[in-house]
XYZ file of C-alpha atoms in Angstrom:
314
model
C 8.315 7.989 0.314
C 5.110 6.499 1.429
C 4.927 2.991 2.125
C 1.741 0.343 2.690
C 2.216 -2.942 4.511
C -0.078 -5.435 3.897
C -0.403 -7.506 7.265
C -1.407 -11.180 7.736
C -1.668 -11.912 11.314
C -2.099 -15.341 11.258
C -0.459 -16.393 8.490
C 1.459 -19.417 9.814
C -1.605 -20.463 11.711
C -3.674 -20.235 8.738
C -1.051 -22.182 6.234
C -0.886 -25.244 9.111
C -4.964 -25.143 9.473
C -5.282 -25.756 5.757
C -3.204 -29.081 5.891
C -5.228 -29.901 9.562
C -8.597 -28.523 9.402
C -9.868 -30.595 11.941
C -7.888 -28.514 14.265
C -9.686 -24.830 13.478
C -10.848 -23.395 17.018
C -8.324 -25.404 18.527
C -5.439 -23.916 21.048
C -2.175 -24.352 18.207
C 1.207 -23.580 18.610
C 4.111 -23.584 15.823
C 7.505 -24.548 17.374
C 10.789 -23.975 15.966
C 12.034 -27.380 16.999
C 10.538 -30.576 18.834
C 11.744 -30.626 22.338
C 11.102 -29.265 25.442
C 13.921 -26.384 24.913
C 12.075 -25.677 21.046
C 10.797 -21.617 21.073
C 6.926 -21.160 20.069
C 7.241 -19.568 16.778
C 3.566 -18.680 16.351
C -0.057 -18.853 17.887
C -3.621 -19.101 17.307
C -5.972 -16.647 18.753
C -6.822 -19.202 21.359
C -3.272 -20.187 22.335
C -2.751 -16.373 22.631
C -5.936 -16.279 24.798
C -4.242 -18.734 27.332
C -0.674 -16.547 27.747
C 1.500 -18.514 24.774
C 3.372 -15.704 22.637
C 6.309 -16.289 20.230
C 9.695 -16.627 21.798
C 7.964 -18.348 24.600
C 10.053 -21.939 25.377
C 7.831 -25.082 24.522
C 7.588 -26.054 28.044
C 6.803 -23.043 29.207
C 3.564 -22.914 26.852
C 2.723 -26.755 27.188
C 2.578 -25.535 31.541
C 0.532 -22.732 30.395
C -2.013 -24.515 27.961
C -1.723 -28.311 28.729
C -4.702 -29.168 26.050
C -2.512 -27.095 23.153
C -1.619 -28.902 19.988
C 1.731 -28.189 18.671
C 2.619 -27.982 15.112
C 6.020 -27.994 13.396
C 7.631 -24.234 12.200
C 6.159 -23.271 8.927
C 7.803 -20.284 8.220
C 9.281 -21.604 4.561
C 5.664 -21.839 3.606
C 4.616 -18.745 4.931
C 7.618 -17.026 2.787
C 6.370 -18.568 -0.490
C 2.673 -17.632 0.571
C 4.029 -13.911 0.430
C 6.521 -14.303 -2.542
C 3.463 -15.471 -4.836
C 1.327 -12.653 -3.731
C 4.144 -10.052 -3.937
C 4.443 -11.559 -7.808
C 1.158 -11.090 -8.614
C 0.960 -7.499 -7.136
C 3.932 -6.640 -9.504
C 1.904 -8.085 -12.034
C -0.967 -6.419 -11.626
C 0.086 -2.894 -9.659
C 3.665 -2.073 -9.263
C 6.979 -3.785 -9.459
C 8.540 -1.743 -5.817
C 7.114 -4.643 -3.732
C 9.106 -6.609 -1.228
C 8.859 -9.376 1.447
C 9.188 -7.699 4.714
C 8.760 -10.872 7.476
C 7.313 -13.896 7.963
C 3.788 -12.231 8.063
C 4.149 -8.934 5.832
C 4.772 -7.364 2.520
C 5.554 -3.960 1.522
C 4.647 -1.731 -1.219
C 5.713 1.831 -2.693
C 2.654 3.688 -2.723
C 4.103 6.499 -4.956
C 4.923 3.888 -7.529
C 0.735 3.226 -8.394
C 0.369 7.076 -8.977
C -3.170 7.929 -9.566
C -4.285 4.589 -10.664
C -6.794 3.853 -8.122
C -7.585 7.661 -7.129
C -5.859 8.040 -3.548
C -3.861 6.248 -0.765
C -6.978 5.096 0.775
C -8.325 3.584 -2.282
C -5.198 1.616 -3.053
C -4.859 0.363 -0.071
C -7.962 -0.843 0.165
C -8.118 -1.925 -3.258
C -4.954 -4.539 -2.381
C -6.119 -5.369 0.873
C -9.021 -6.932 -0.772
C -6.955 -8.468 -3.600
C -4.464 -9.965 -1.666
C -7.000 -11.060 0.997
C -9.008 -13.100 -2.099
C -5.838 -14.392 -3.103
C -4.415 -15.527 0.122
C -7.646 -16.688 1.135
C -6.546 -15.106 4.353
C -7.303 -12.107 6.784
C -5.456 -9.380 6.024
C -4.905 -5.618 7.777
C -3.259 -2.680 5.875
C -1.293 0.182 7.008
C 1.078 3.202 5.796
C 3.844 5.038 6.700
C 6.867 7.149 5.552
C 9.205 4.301 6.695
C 8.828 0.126 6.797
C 8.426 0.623 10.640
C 5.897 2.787 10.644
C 3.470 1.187 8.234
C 3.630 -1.528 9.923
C 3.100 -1.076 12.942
C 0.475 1.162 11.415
C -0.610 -2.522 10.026
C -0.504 -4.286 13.380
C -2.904 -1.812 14.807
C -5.419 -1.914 11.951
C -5.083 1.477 11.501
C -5.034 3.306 7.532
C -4.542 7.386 7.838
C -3.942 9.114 4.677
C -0.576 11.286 4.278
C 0.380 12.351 7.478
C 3.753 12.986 9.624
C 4.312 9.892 11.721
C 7.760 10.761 12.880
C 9.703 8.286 10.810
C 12.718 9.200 9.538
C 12.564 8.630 5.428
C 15.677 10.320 4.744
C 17.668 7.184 5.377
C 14.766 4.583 5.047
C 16.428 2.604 1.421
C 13.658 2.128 -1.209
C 11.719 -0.721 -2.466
C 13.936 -2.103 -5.594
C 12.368 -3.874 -8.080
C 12.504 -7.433 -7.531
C 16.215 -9.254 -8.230
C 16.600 -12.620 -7.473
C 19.617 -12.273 -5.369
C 21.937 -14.812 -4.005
C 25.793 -14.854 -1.954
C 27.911 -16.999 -3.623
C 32.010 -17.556 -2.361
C 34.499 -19.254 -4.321
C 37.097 -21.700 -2.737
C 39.968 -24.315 -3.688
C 41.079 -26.929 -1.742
C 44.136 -28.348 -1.980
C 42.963 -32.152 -2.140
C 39.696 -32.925 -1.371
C 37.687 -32.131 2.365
C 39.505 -34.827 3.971
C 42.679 -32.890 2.327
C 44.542 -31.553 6.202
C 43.597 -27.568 6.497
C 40.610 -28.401 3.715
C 37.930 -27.556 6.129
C 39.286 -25.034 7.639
C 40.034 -23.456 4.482
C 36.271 -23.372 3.450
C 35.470 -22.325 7.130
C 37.072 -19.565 6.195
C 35.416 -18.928 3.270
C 31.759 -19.465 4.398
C 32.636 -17.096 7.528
C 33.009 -14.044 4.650
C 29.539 -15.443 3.631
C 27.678 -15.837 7.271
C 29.132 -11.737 8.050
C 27.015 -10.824 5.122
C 24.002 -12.408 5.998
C 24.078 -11.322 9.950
C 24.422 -7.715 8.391
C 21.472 -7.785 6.190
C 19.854 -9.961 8.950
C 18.903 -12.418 5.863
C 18.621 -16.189 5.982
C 18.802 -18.376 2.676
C 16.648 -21.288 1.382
C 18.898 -23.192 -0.944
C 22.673 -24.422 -0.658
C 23.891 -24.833 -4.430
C 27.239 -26.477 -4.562
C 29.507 -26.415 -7.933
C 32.577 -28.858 -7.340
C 35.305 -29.624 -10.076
C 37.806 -31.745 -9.126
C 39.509 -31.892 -12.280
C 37.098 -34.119 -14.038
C 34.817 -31.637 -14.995
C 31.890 -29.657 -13.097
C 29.645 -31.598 -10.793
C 27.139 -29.792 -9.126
C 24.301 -30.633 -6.413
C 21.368 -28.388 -4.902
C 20.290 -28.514 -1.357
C 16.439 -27.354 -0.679
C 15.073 -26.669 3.008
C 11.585 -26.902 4.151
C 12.455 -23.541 6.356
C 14.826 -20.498 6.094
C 19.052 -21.238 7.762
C 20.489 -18.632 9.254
C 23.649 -20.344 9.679
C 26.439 -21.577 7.122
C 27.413 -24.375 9.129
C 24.733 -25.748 6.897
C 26.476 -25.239 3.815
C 29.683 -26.705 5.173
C 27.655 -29.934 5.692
C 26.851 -29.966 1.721
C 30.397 -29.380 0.990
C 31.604 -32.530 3.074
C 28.645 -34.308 1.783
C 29.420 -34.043 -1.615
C 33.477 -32.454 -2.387
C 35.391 -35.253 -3.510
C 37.863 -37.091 -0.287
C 40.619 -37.408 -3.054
C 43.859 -36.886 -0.877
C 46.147 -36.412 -4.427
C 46.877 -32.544 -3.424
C 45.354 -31.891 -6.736
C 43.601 -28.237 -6.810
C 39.933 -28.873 -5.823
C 37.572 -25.695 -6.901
C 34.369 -25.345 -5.237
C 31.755 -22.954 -5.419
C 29.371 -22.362 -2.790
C 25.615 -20.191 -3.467
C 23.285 -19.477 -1.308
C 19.976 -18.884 -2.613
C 16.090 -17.786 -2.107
C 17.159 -15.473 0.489
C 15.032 -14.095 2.823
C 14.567 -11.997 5.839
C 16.259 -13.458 8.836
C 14.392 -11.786 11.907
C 11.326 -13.591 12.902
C 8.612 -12.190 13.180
C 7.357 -11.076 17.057
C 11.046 -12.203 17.926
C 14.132 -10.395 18.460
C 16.862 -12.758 17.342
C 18.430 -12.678 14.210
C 18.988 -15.606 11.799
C 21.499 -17.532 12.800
C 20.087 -17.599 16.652
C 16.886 -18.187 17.645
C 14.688 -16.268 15.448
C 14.301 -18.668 12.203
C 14.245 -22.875 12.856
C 17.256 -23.106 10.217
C 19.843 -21.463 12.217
C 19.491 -23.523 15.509
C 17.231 -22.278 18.351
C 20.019 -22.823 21.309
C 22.675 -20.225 20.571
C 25.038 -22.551 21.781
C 25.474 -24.641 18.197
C 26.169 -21.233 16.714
C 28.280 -20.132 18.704
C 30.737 -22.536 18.702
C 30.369 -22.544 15.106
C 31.423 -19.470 14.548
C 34.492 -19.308 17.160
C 35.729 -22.471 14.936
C 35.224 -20.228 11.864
C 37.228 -17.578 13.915
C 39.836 -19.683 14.799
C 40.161 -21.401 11.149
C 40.522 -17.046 10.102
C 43.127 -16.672 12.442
């Protein structure tokens, strides 16, 4: 298998400087969360030039680079940025395409063939394309395995078919696009101010939160589905950036389950939607800790969270 990763650097610099131009050349930094305690999600080339780096605290970067501007997290927008070019490359190229980050796509080069001639060609073929329709800078790089092409990527570096070391055998393919969602249904006995309500769908959204810390995935959209005997009613919560953490979608369900305290059966169905990778990008935590805004930068939140999930599992 030979994979290409198409690399924007700057992607969630470039997204905020098209809503504040007035701020290109400027030292910017993207946090995670206002506050002094917030983590730097992203720089420009000039904040990077004065020691800020992602995963770097917001007061440690405002000590470093007193005259930086700092910009709310943008990494929703930088996902849809990279969904609508990974559509129109499966439009145009191949279907095996597949959002890798917060800053990179990748794309089976064994699925084009011989359509643009060789490895080389193609890649340079989509770097253009994709730069054009990004409007963006954009570096390419391939590998026999995700990890290698990227980093390939990172370094601006393109080499045809060569041995890189990766290990391909148990690197899983690019699938064909599926829009795929994790979905968990419950019944209450009474409504969420029912007693042992909560904890029931604790329970339930804990089964949910194991599968996205495996798959290191985050989710976009909270679609609830609650009958309460009446008939279906059903609600749709949207966020700006990627959640890593159900506690989220336990929010929507006391927001909008029915408080009837009759002992009636209560069915609700939970779906989580336009998932996404959950590791940010430059930073080592996973979704639910520090690495996407969603699932709370402290790991504190989460944590105790999740031992109340525990405890409601027994």
């Amino acid at each position: 298998m030979r994979l290409l990763c198409l690399y924007f650097p700057r992607l969630e610099i470039e997204i905020a400087l098209r809503h504040s131009p007035h701020l290109s050349g400027r030292s910017i930094a993207l946090l995670s969360r206002p506050g002094e305690d917030g983590l730097v999600t992203a720089v420009s080339a000039r904040a990077a030039g004065h020691g800020l780096m992602a995963g770097m605290v917001a007061a440690e970067a405002r000590r470093r680079d007193p005259g930086c501007v700092f910009l709310p997290d943008n990494a929703g927008a930088a996902f849809d940025e990279l969904e609508r070019i990974a559509s129109i490359i499966r439009r145009r190229s191949t279907p095996l395409v597949e959002v890798g980050g917060t800053s990179h796509l990748f794309v089976d080069l064994e699925s084009m063939g011989d359509a643009y001639g060789s490895e080389a060609m193609a890649a340079r073929r989509l770097q253009q394309l994709a730069g054009a329709w990004a409007g963006m800078s954009v570096r390419v790089g391939a590998g026999s395995t995700r990890g290698a092409a990227r980093a390939a990527a990172m370094r601006g570096i393109f080499s045809e078919a060569a041995s890189d070391g990766g290990d391909n055998e148990t690197e899983p393919p690019v699938a064909p696009f599926v829009e795929r969602t994790l979905s968990v249904s419950i019944v209450l006995k009474g409504g969420m101010a029912a007693p042992g309500s909560r904890e029931t769908a604790a329970r339930a959204l804990a089964r949910l939160q194991a599968v996205l810390d495996a798959r290191a995935e985050a989710f976009r959209e909270v679609r609830i589905c609650v009958d309460c005997g009446d008939g279906p009613r059903e609600t749709v919560e949207r966020y700006l950036n990627p959640v890593g953490a159900t506690d989220r979608a336990l929010s929507a369900i006391e927001a909008h389950a029915c408080d009837s305290h009759d002992g009636a059966p209560h069915a609700v169905r939970v779906t989580l939607g336009r998932l996404c990778p959950g590791t940010r990008d430059g930073m080592k935590s996973t979704a639910g800790e520090a690495g996407l805004p969603g699932g709370g930068v402290a790991a504190g939140p989460r944590a105790r969270f999740l031992q109340m999930m525990l405890r409601a599992a027994g």
